[in-house]
Coordinates of C-alpha atoms in Angstrom, one line a residue:
Chain A
X115 CA 0.0 0.0 0.0
X116 CA 2.7 2.5 1.1
X117 CA 5.0 1.4 -1.7
X118 CA 2.3 2.2 -4.3
X119 CA 1.9 5.7 -2.9
X120 CA 5.6 6.3 -3.0
X121 CA 5.7 5.2 -6.6
X122 CA 2.6 7.3 -7.4
X123 CA 3.8 10.6 -5.9
X124 CA 6.7 11.2 -8.2
X125 CA 4.5 10.4 -11.1
X126 CA 2.0 13.0 -10.1
X127 CA 4.8 15.5 -9.5
X128 CA 6.3 14.7 -13.0
X129 CA 2.9 15.2 -14.5
X130 CA 2.7 18.6 -12.8
X131 CA 6.2 19.7 -13.8
X132 CA 6.0 18.9 -17.5
X133 CA 6.0 22.0 -19.7
X134 CA 3.1 21.1 -21.9
X135 CA 0.6 20.4 -19.1
X136 CA 0.2 21.8 -15.6
X137 CA -1.9 20.9 -12.6
X138 CA -5.6 21.5 -13.4
X139 CA -7.4 20.5 -10.3
X140 CA -9.8 23.4 -10.9
X141 CA -11.8 21.2 -13.3
X142 CA -13.0 19.2 -10.3
X143 CA -12.9 22.0 -7.7
X144 CA -16.3 21.9 -6.1
X145 CA -15.8 25.5 -4.8
X146 CA -16.0 27.0 -8.3
X147 CA -19.3 26.9 -10.2
X148 CA -17.9 25.1 -13.3
X149 CA -15.9 22.7 -11.1
X150 CA -19.0 21.9 -9.1
X151 CA -21.0 21.2 -12.3
X152 CA -18.2 18.7 -13.4
X153 CA -18.1 17.0 -10.0
X154 CA -21.9 16.7 -9.9
X155 CA -21.8 15.2 -13.4
X156 CA -19.1 12.6 -12.4
X157 CA -20.7 11.6 -9.1
X158 CA -24.2 11.2 -10.5
X159 CA -22.9 8.0 -12.2
X160 CA -22.8 6.5 -8.8
X161 CA -26.4 5.5 -8.9
X162 CA -26.1 3.4 -12.1
X163 CA -22.8 1.8 -11.0
X164 CA -24.4 0.7 -7.7
X165 CA -27.7 -0.4 -9.3
X166 CA -25.9 -2.5 -12.0
X167 CA -23.6 -4.1 -9.3
X168 CA -26.3 -4.8 -6.8
X169 CA -28.7 -6.4 -9.4
X170 CA -25.9 -8.4 -11.0
X171 CA -24.6 -9.6 -7.6
X172 CA -28.1 -10.7 -6.5
X173 CA -28.6 -12.6 -9.8
X174 CA -25.1 -14.1 -9.5
X175 CA -25.8 -15.3 -5.9
X176 CA -29.0 -17.1 -7.1
X177 CA -27.5 -18.4 -10.3
X178 CA -24.3 -19.5 -8.5
X179 CA -26.4 -21.6 -6.0
X180 CA -28.3 -23.2 -8.8
X181 CA -25.1 -24.1 -10.6
X182 CA -23.4 -25.3 -7.4
X183 CA -26.0 -27.9 -6.4
X184 CA -25.5 -30.3 -9.3
X185 CA -21.8 -30.0 -8.6
X186 CA -22.5 -31.6 -5.2
X187 CA -24.6 -34.4 -6.6
X188 CA -23.7 -38.1 -6.3
X189 CA -24.3 -38.7 -10.0
X190 CA -21.4 -38.1 -12.4
X191 CA -23.7 -36.6 -15.0
X192 CA -24.9 -33.8 -12.8
X193 CA -21.4 -33.0 -11.6
X194 CA -20.4 -32.9 -15.3
X195 CA -23.1 -30.2 -16.0
X196 CA -21.6 -28.1 -13.2
X197 CA -18.0 -28.6 -14.4
X198 CA -18.8 -27.6 -18.0
X199 CA -20.7 -24.5 -16.9
X200 CA -18.0 -23.4 -14.5
X201 CA -15.0 -24.1 -16.8
X202 CA -16.7 -22.5 -19.8
X203 CA -18.0 -19.3 -18.2
X204 CA -14.8 -18.8 -16.2
X205 CA -12.7 -18.9 -19.3
X206 CA -14.5 -16.1 -21.2
X207 CA -13.0 -12.6 -20.6
X208 CA -15.5 -10.1 -19.5
X209 CA -15.2 -7.7 -22.4
X210 CA -15.8 -10.3 -25.2
X211 CA -18.7 -11.6 -23.2
X212 CA -20.2 -8.1 -22.9
X213 CA -20.0 -7.7 -26.6
X214 CA -21.5 -11.1 -27.2
X215 CA -24.4 -10.4 -24.9
X216 CA -25.0 -6.8 -26.0
X217 CA -24.6 -7.2 -29.8
X218 CA -25.1 -10.9 -30.2
X219 CA -27.8 -12.1 -27.9
X220 CA -30.5 -9.8 -29.4
X221 CA -29.9 -11.5 -32.8
X222 CA -30.5 -14.9 -31.2
X223 CA -33.7 -13.6 -29.6
X224 CA -34.8 -12.1 -33.0
X225 CA -34.1 -15.4 -34.8
X226 CA -36.3 -17.2 -32.2
X227 CA -39.0 -14.7 -33.0
X228 CA -38.9 -12.9 -29.7
X229 CA -38.5 -9.2 -29.5
X230 CA -36.3 -8.7 -26.5
X231 CA -34.2 -5.6 -26.8
X232 CA -31.1 -5.5 -24.6
X233 CA -30.2 -2.0 -23.5
X234 CA -26.8 -1.2 -22.1
X235 CA -28.1 -1.4 -18.5
X236 CA -29.4 -5.0 -18.8
X237 CA -26.6 -6.0 -21.1
X238 CA -24.1 -5.1 -18.4
X239 CA -26.2 -6.8 -15.7
X240 CA -26.5 -10.1 -17.7
X241 CA -22.8 -10.1 -18.5
X242 CA -21.7 -9.4 -15.0
X243 CA -24.1 -11.9 -13.4
X244 CA -23.1 -14.7 -15.9
X245 CA -19.4 -14.1 -15.6
X246 CA -19.5 -13.9 -11.8
X247 CA -21.9 -16.9 -11.3
X248 CA -19.1 -19.4 -12.2
X249 CA -17.0 -18.0 -9.3
X250 CA -20.0 -17.8 -6.9
X251 CA -20.9 -21.4 -7.7
X252 CA -17.4 -22.5 -6.7
X253 CA -17.6 -20.6 -3.5
X254 CA -21.0 -22.2 -2.6
X255 CA -19.6 -25.7 -3.5
X256 CA -16.6 -25.2 -1.2
X257 CA -18.7 -23.8 1.6
X258 CA -21.3 -26.6 1.5
X259 CA -18.6 -29.3 1.3
X260 CA -17.0 -27.8 4.4
X261 CA -20.1 -28.8 6.5
X262 CA -19.5 -32.2 8.0
X263 CA -21.3 -35.1 6.3
X264 CA -22.9 -36.1 9.6
X265 CA -25.2 -33.0 9.4
X266 CA -26.7 -34.3 6.1
X267 CA -27.0 -37.8 7.6
X268 CA -28.7 -36.5 10.7
X269 CA -31.1 -34.5 8.6
X270 CA -31.9 -37.5 6.5
X271 CA -32.7 -39.7 9.5
X272 CA -35.2 -37.2 10.7
X273 CA -37.0 -37.3 7.4
X274 CA -35.9 -34.1 5.7
X275 CA -35.7 -34.2 1.9
X276 CA -32.8 -32.8 -0.1
X277 CA -34.1 -29.2 -0.4
X278 CA -35.2 -29.1 3.2
X279 CA -31.8 -30.4 4.3
X280 CA -30.1 -27.6 2.3
X281 CA -32.5 -24.9 3.4
X282 CA -32.7 -25.6 7.1
X283 CA -29.5 -27.5 8.0
X284 CA -26.6 -27.0 5.5
X285 CA -27.0 -23.5 4.0
X286 CA -27.5 -21.7 7.4
X287 CA -24.2 -23.1 8.6
X288 CA -22.4 -22.8 5.3
X289 CA -23.4 -19.1 4.8
X290 CA -20.9 -18.0 7.5
X291 CA -18.1 -19.5 5.5
X292 CA -19.5 -18.4 2.2
X293 CA -20.1 -14.8 3.0
X294 CA -16.6 -13.4 3.1
X295 CA -15.6 -14.8 -0.3
X296 CA -19.0 -13.7 -1.7
X297 CA -18.3 -10.2 -0.5
X298 CA -15.0 -10.3 -2.4
X299 CA -17.0 -11.2 -5.5
X300 CA -19.3 -8.2 -5.0
X301 CA -16.3 -5.9 -4.9
X302 CA -15.1 -7.6 -8.1
X303 CA -18.5 -6.9 -9.7
X304 CA -18.4 -3.2 -8.7
X305 CA -15.0 -2.8 -10.3
X306 CA -15.9 -4.8 -13.4
X307 CA -19.1 -2.7 -13.9
X308 CA -16.7 -0.1 -15.4
X309 CA -16.8 -2.2 -18.6
X310 CA -20.4 -1.2 -19.0
X311 CA -19.0 2.2 -20.2
X312 CA -17.9 0.5 -23.4
X313 CA -21.4 -0.2 -24.5
X314 CA -22.6 3.3 -23.6
X315 CA -23.9 2.9 -20.1
X316 CA -23.4 6.3 -18.4
X317 CA -22.0 5.1 -15.1
X318 CA -19.0 6.4 -13.3
X319 CA -16.3 5.4 -15.8
X320 CA -18.2 6.5 -18.9
X321 CA -18.9 9.9 -17.4
X322 CA -15.2 10.4 -16.5
X323 CA -14.3 9.5 -20.1
X324 CA -16.8 12.0 -21.5
X325 CA -15.5 14.7 -19.3
X326 CA -11.9 14.0 -20.2
X327 CA -12.9 14.4 -23.9
X328 CA -14.3 17.9 -23.3
X329 CA -12.0 19.2 -20.6
X330 CA -8.8 17.3 -21.5
X331 CA -7.8 16.9 -17.8
X332 CA -7.2 13.1 -17.6
X333 CA -5.1 13.1 -14.5
X334 CA -7.5 15.0 -12.3
X335 CA -10.7 13.4 -13.6
X336 CA -9.4 9.8 -13.5
X337 CA -8.0 10.5 -10.0
X338 CA -11.4 11.5 -8.8
X339 CA -12.8 8.4 -10.6
X340 CA -10.5 6.1 -8.7
X341 CA -11.4 7.7 -5.5
X342 CA -15.1 7.2 -6.3
X343 CA -14.5 3.4 -6.6
X344 CA -12.4 3.4 -3.5
X345 CA -15.2 5.0 -1.5
X346 CA -17.7 2.4 -2.8
X347 CA -15.5 -0.5 -2.0
X348 CA -14.7 0.8 1.5
X349 CA -18.4 1.1 2.2
X350 CA -19.0 -2.5 1.0
X351 CA -16.2 -3.8 3.2
X352 CA -17.5 -2.1 6.3
X353 CA -21.0 -3.5 5.6
X354 CA -19.7 -7.0 5.2
X355 CA -17.7 -6.7 8.5
X356 CA -20.8 -5.6 10.3
X357 CA -22.8 -8.5 8.8
X358 CA -20.1 -11.0 9.8
X359 CA -20.0 -9.7 13.4
X360 CA -23.8 -10.0 13.6
X361 CA -23.8 -13.6 12.3
X362 CA -20.8 -14.5 14.5
X363 CA -22.6 -13.5 17.6
X364 CA -25.6 -15.4 16.4
X365 CA -23.7 -18.7 16.5
X366 CA -22.4 -18.2 20.0
X367 CA -25.8 -16.8 21.1
Chain B
X35 CA -28.8 -54.5 -9.1
X36 CA -30.2 -58.1 -9.4
X37 CA -32.9 -59.5 -7.2
X38 CA -36.6 -59.2 -6.6
X39 CA -37.7 -55.8 -5.4
X40 CA -41.3 -56.7 -4.8
X41 CA -42.3 -57.1 -1.2
X42 CA -43.1 -60.7 -0.5
X43 CA -46.5 -61.1 1.1
X44 CA -45.8 -64.6 2.4
X45 CA -43.2 -63.8 5.0
X46 CA -45.6 -63.0 7.9
X47 CA -45.2 -62.6 10.8
X48 CA -42.9 -59.8 10.0
X49 CA -39.7 -59.2 12.0
X50 CA -39.0 -55.5 12.7
X51 CA -35.8 -55.8 10.8
X52 CA -34.8 -58.6 8.5
X53 CA -31.4 -58.7 6.7
X54 CA -30.9 -61.6 4.4
X55 CA -27.7 -62.3 2.5
X56 CA -26.6 -58.7 2.6
X57 CA -23.3 -57.9 0.9
X58 CA -21.5 -54.7 0.3
X59 CA -18.3 -53.7 -1.4
X60 CA -16.3 -50.5 -1.3
X61 CA -14.8 -50.8 -4.7
X62 CA -13.1 -54.2 -4.5
X63 CA -13.1 -54.3 -0.7
X64 CA -15.7 -56.6 0.6
X65 CA -17.1 -54.8 3.7
X66 CA -20.2 -56.9 4.4
X67 CA -20.2 -60.7 3.7
X68 CA -23.6 -62.5 3.7
X69 CA -25.1 -60.8 6.7
X70 CA -28.2 -62.5 8.0
X71 CA -29.9 -60.8 11.0
X72 CA -33.4 -60.8 12.2
X73 CA -34.6 -58.4 14.9
X74 CA -38.1 -59.0 16.4
X75 CA -40.3 -56.1 17.5
X76 CA -39.2 -55.1 21.0
X77 CA -36.0 -57.0 20.8
X78 CA -32.6 -55.4 21.7
X79 CA -29.6 -56.5 19.7
X80 CA -26.1 -55.5 20.5
X81 CA -23.4 -55.7 17.8
X82 CA -19.8 -55.7 18.8
X83 CA -16.5 -56.4 17.2
X84 CA -13.1 -54.9 16.4
X85 CA -12.9 -51.7 14.5
X86 CA -13.2 -52.1 10.8
X87 CA -15.3 -55.2 11.2
X88 CA -18.3 -53.7 9.4
X89 CA -20.6 -53.3 12.4
X90 CA -21.3 -49.6 11.8
X91 CA -21.8 -50.3 8.2
X92 CA -24.6 -52.8 8.9
X93 CA -26.5 -50.3 11.0
X94 CA -25.9 -47.6 8.4
X95 CA -27.3 -49.8 5.7
X96 CA -30.5 -50.3 7.6
X97 CA -31.6 -46.7 7.0
X98 CA -29.7 -46.3 3.7
X99 CA -26.9 -44.0 4.8
X100 CA -25.0 -46.7 3.0
X101 CA -26.2 -48.8 0.1
X102 CA -26.0 -52.5 0.1
X103 CA -25.3 -54.2 -3.3
X104 CA -26.7 -57.7 -2.7
X105 CA -29.3 -59.3 -0.5
X106 CA -32.5 -57.9 1.0
X107 CA -33.1 -55.5 3.9
X108 CA -36.7 -55.3 5.2
X109 CA -37.9 -52.9 7.9
X110 CA -41.4 -53.5 9.2
X111 CA -42.1 -55.5 6.0
X112 CA -41.0 -52.7 3.7
X113 CA -38.2 -53.7 1.4
X114 CA -35.3 -51.2 1.1
X115 CA -34.7 -50.5 -2.6
X116 CA -33.4 -47.6 -4.7
X117 CA -36.9 -46.3 -4.9
X118 CA -36.9 -43.0 -3.0
X119 CA -40.3 -43.8 -1.6
X120 CA -39.1 -47.0 0.0
X121 CA -36.1 -45.2 1.5
X122 CA -38.4 -42.4 2.9
X123 CA -40.9 -45.0 4.2
X124 CA -38.1 -46.9 6.0
X125 CA -36.4 -43.7 7.4
X126 CA -39.7 -42.6 8.9
X127 CA -39.8 -45.9 11.0
X128 CA -36.1 -45.8 11.9
X129 CA -34.4 -43.4 14.3
X130 CA -30.6 -43.1 14.4
X131 CA -28.2 -41.9 17.1
X132 CA -24.7 -41.2 15.9
X133 CA -21.3 -41.4 17.6
X134 CA -20.6 -37.7 16.9
X135 CA -24.2 -36.7 18.0
X136 CA -24.6 -34.7 14.8
X137 CA -26.8 -32.0 16.4
X138 CA -27.5 -28.9 14.3
X139 CA -25.2 -26.3 15.9
X140 CA -27.0 -23.3 14.5
X141 CA -30.3 -24.3 16.1
X142 CA -31.4 -24.4 19.8
X143 CA -32.1 -27.7 21.4
X144 CA -35.8 -27.2 21.0
X145 CA -35.4 -26.3 17.3
X146 CA -33.2 -29.4 16.8
X147 CA -36.1 -31.5 18.1
X148 CA -39.0 -29.8 16.3
X149 CA -37.3 -29.5 12.9
X150 CA -38.2 -33.0 11.7
X151 CA -41.8 -33.1 13.1
X152 CA -42.6 -29.6 11.6
X153 CA -40.8 -29.8 8.2
X154 CA -41.0 -33.5 7.4
X155 CA -44.3 -34.4 9.2
X156 CA -46.1 -31.1 8.8
X157 CA -46.9 -30.9 12.5
X158 CA -47.9 -27.5 14.0
X159 CA -45.2 -25.6 15.9
X160 CA -47.1 -25.8 19.2
X161 CA -47.7 -29.5 18.9
X162 CA -44.1 -30.2 17.9
X163 CA -42.8 -28.2 20.9
X164 CA -45.0 -30.0 23.3
X165 CA -43.8 -33.3 22.0
X166 CA -40.2 -32.1 22.1
X167 CA -40.5 -31.0 25.8
X168 CA -42.0 -34.4 26.6
X169 CA -39.0 -36.2 25.2
X170 CA -36.6 -33.8 26.7
X171 CA -38.1 -34.7 30.1
X172 CA -37.6 -38.3 29.3
X173 CA -33.9 -37.8 28.7
X174 CA -33.8 -35.6 31.8
X175 CA -32.8 -32.2 30.4
X176 CA -35.9 -30.1 29.9
X177 CA -34.1 -27.1 31.3
X178 CA -31.7 -27.0 28.4
X179 CA -34.3 -26.5 25.8
X180 CA -33.3 -23.0 24.8
X181 CA -29.6 -23.5 24.7
X182 CA -27.5 -24.3 21.7
X183 CA -25.8 -27.7 21.4
X184 CA -22.4 -26.1 21.8
X185 CA -23.3 -25.0 25.3
X186 CA -24.0 -28.5 26.5
X187 CA -21.7 -31.3 27.7
X188 CA -21.1 -34.3 25.4
X189 CA -23.5 -36.5 27.5
X190 CA -26.2 -33.9 27.4
X191 CA -25.7 -33.5 23.6
X192 CA -26.1 -37.2 23.1
X193 CA -29.3 -37.3 25.2
X194 CA -30.6 -34.4 23.0
X195 CA -29.8 -36.5 20.0
X196 CA -31.7 -39.4 21.4
X197 CA -34.7 -37.1 22.1
X198 CA -34.4 -35.8 18.6
X199 CA -34.9 -39.2 17.1
X200 CA -37.6 -40.1 19.6
X201 CA -39.6 -37.0 18.4
X202 CA -40.0 -38.8 15.0
X203 CA -41.7 -41.7 17.0
X204 CA -39.7 -44.4 15.3
X205 CA -40.5 -48.1 15.6
X206 CA -36.8 -48.9 15.7
X207 CA -33.8 -47.0 17.1
X208 CA -30.3 -47.6 15.8
X209 CA -27.3 -46.6 17.9
X210 CA -23.9 -46.3 16.2
X211 CA -21.3 -46.3 19.0
X212 CA -23.3 -43.7 21.0
X213 CA -20.8 -43.4 23.9
X214 CA -17.5 -43.7 22.0
X215 CA -17.0 -40.0 21.7
X216 CA -17.9 -39.2 25.3
X217 CA -15.7 -38.5 28.3
X218 CA -15.9 -41.5 30.7
X219 CA -17.9 -39.7 33.4
X220 CA -20.7 -38.9 30.9
X221 CA -21.1 -42.4 29.5
X222 CA -23.4 -43.6 32.3
X223 CA -25.9 -40.8 31.9
X224 CA -26.4 -41.8 28.2
X225 CA -26.5 -45.5 29.0
X226 CA -29.1 -44.9 31.7
X227 CA -31.4 -43.3 29.2
X228 CA -30.8 -46.2 26.8
X229 CA -31.6 -48.7 29.5
X230 CA -34.8 -46.8 30.2
X231 CA -35.8 -46.9 26.6
X232 CA -35.1 -50.6 26.4
X233 CA -37.2 -51.2 29.5
X234 CA -40.1 -49.4 27.8
X235 CA -40.0 -51.9 25.0
X236 CA -38.3 -49.9 22.2
X237 CA -36.7 -52.1 19.4
X238 CA -33.0 -51.3 19.5
X239 CA -29.9 -52.2 17.5
X240 CA -26.9 -50.9 19.3
X241 CA -23.3 -50.9 18.1
X242 CA -21.2 -50.6 21.3
X243 CA -18.3 -51.8 23.3
X244 CA -20.1 -51.2 26.6
X245 CA -20.4 -54.8 27.6
X246 CA -22.0 -54.0 31.0
X247 CA -24.9 -52.4 29.1
X248 CA -25.0 -55.3 26.7
X249 CA -25.3 -57.8 29.5
X250 CA -28.1 -55.8 31.1
X251 CA -30.3 -55.2 28.1
X252 CA -29.4 -57.4 25.1
X253 CA -31.7 -60.2 24.0
X254 CA -29.3 -61.0 21.3
X255 CA -25.5 -60.5 20.9
X256 CA -23.8 -60.3 17.6
X257 CA -20.1 -60.5 17.1
X258 CA -18.6 -59.3 13.8
X259 CA -15.2 -59.6 12.4
X260 CA -13.8 -58.8 8.9
X261 CA -17.3 -58.1 7.5
X262 CA -19.1 -61.2 8.7
X263 CA -21.1 -62.3 11.6
X264 CA -18.9 -64.7 13.5
X265 CA -21.0 -65.4 16.5
X266 CA -24.6 -64.7 17.5
X267 CA -26.7 -65.7 20.4
X268 CA -28.3 -64.8 23.8
X269 CA -25.9 -62.9 26.1
X270 CA -25.5 -65.7 28.7
X271 CA -24.2 -68.0 26.1
X272 CA -22.2 -65.3 24.3
X273 CA -20.4 -64.1 27.4
X274 CA -20.3 -67.5 29.2
X275 CA -19.1 -69.8 26.5
X276 CA -18.1 -68.1 23.3
X277 CA -17.4 -70.7 20.6
X278 CA -15.2 -69.1 18.0
X279 CA -11.6 -68.3 18.9
X280 CA -11.9 -64.8 17.3
X281 CA -14.8 -63.9 19.6
X282 CA -13.0 -65.4 22.7
X283 CA -10.0 -63.3 21.9
X284 CA -12.0 -60.1 21.4
X285 CA -14.0 -60.6 24.6
X286 CA -10.9 -61.4 26.6
X287 CA -9.3 -58.2 25.3
X288 CA -12.2 -55.8 26.1
X289 CA -13.2 -57.5 29.4
X290 CA -9.6 -57.4 30.7
X291 CA -9.9 -54.1 32.3

């Protein structure tokens, strides 16, 4: 952390000293009227970034569980379904998948006779959820497998079926182990949502790009952009720690 | 899987549990070899034998925690097959107590006891709780109902586990080394509860090394070694004049102390 700062400072200084460009923090100085307009423009992308990330994360949490369950089955066929999904999805870089979903998927829908337009907002959500679900599925699988086999056996002997065993016995115990890595994935989604800018979604990154084009102040504007993501991630981390503490006390309780 | 899966109507009167020619393999390892065992309703059977002899596996096969590959297992006349319905029907008649208790650590004692009745049997919460309290009194720990398993001693946890299986009102109770994970001073509180159950007429199959308990309650002793039943008979005969050398050796080893 400190090393990064030490490396970064001379760079900033260099940027400031070069003859062709000077510091231009005024572009994002909220105390001047034009600076305030710029800052407002940049920060108002926060809503879409958060909304895309939250919906994509929720979808990925559900999809991941659905994908994880066959991976825990006794039958080799079901486990194969899980492996193929995870390996396939995990190997696709986010940007190509985004292009495929945004430009390609509507054509498939049209060929099937369905009129399902995919706008940048939903295109980004579908891509992020799909791409993340492979990782979420692996997190679930590891978490569920970490619960001792005796728990499943005890649940079976008191007559619970598979879904009841998962719902009332295994998942409530596994969730404490699953939550921290899931939170990591949420942070990953927030950061990867920046790719939505490429298909025209006016979230944080897109707005920064647009402002750089008109103001030509990349250092100052991208610095603010980085700080915006930093604040978002710090808030999420704090929220997760709070949740973990609450669940931890529950177990002792 | 070869064999006739239809229940045979001609085998009345039914034994509570009937194992006939049961074989099981783990890969190429033959764990159970031609196990024949018949347990009448109300009978108490104690299975003993050295570790790795397959005694736990026999008990675990009876409620399909393990699958047998050859032979037939019948519980209360229902044949155990791959059909999920037959498995469910048999599990609803058979309770199980594990060596490691296997209580649900995230639930209170009361919730551990009511989960099965409420979710699997569709009983109302009030009714299930009344039943749970009834059985907690029978195992002498009604005052622990609102604690979590982690706050109880091993002996108390095992008694909760017994109460949990009683809440499903099984016809048969299986015990898989119920006192092996307990500290010595807690063994008797669990055995006392098991003796009480036996006196009330519960059908029990118990895997244990507690020979004092076996002498007191067993109607039938079973000695297993290397996956087969080596000796079988009433306790007086079994302890008094064991026939096979393997059984004599085993008994002399565990009764030494």
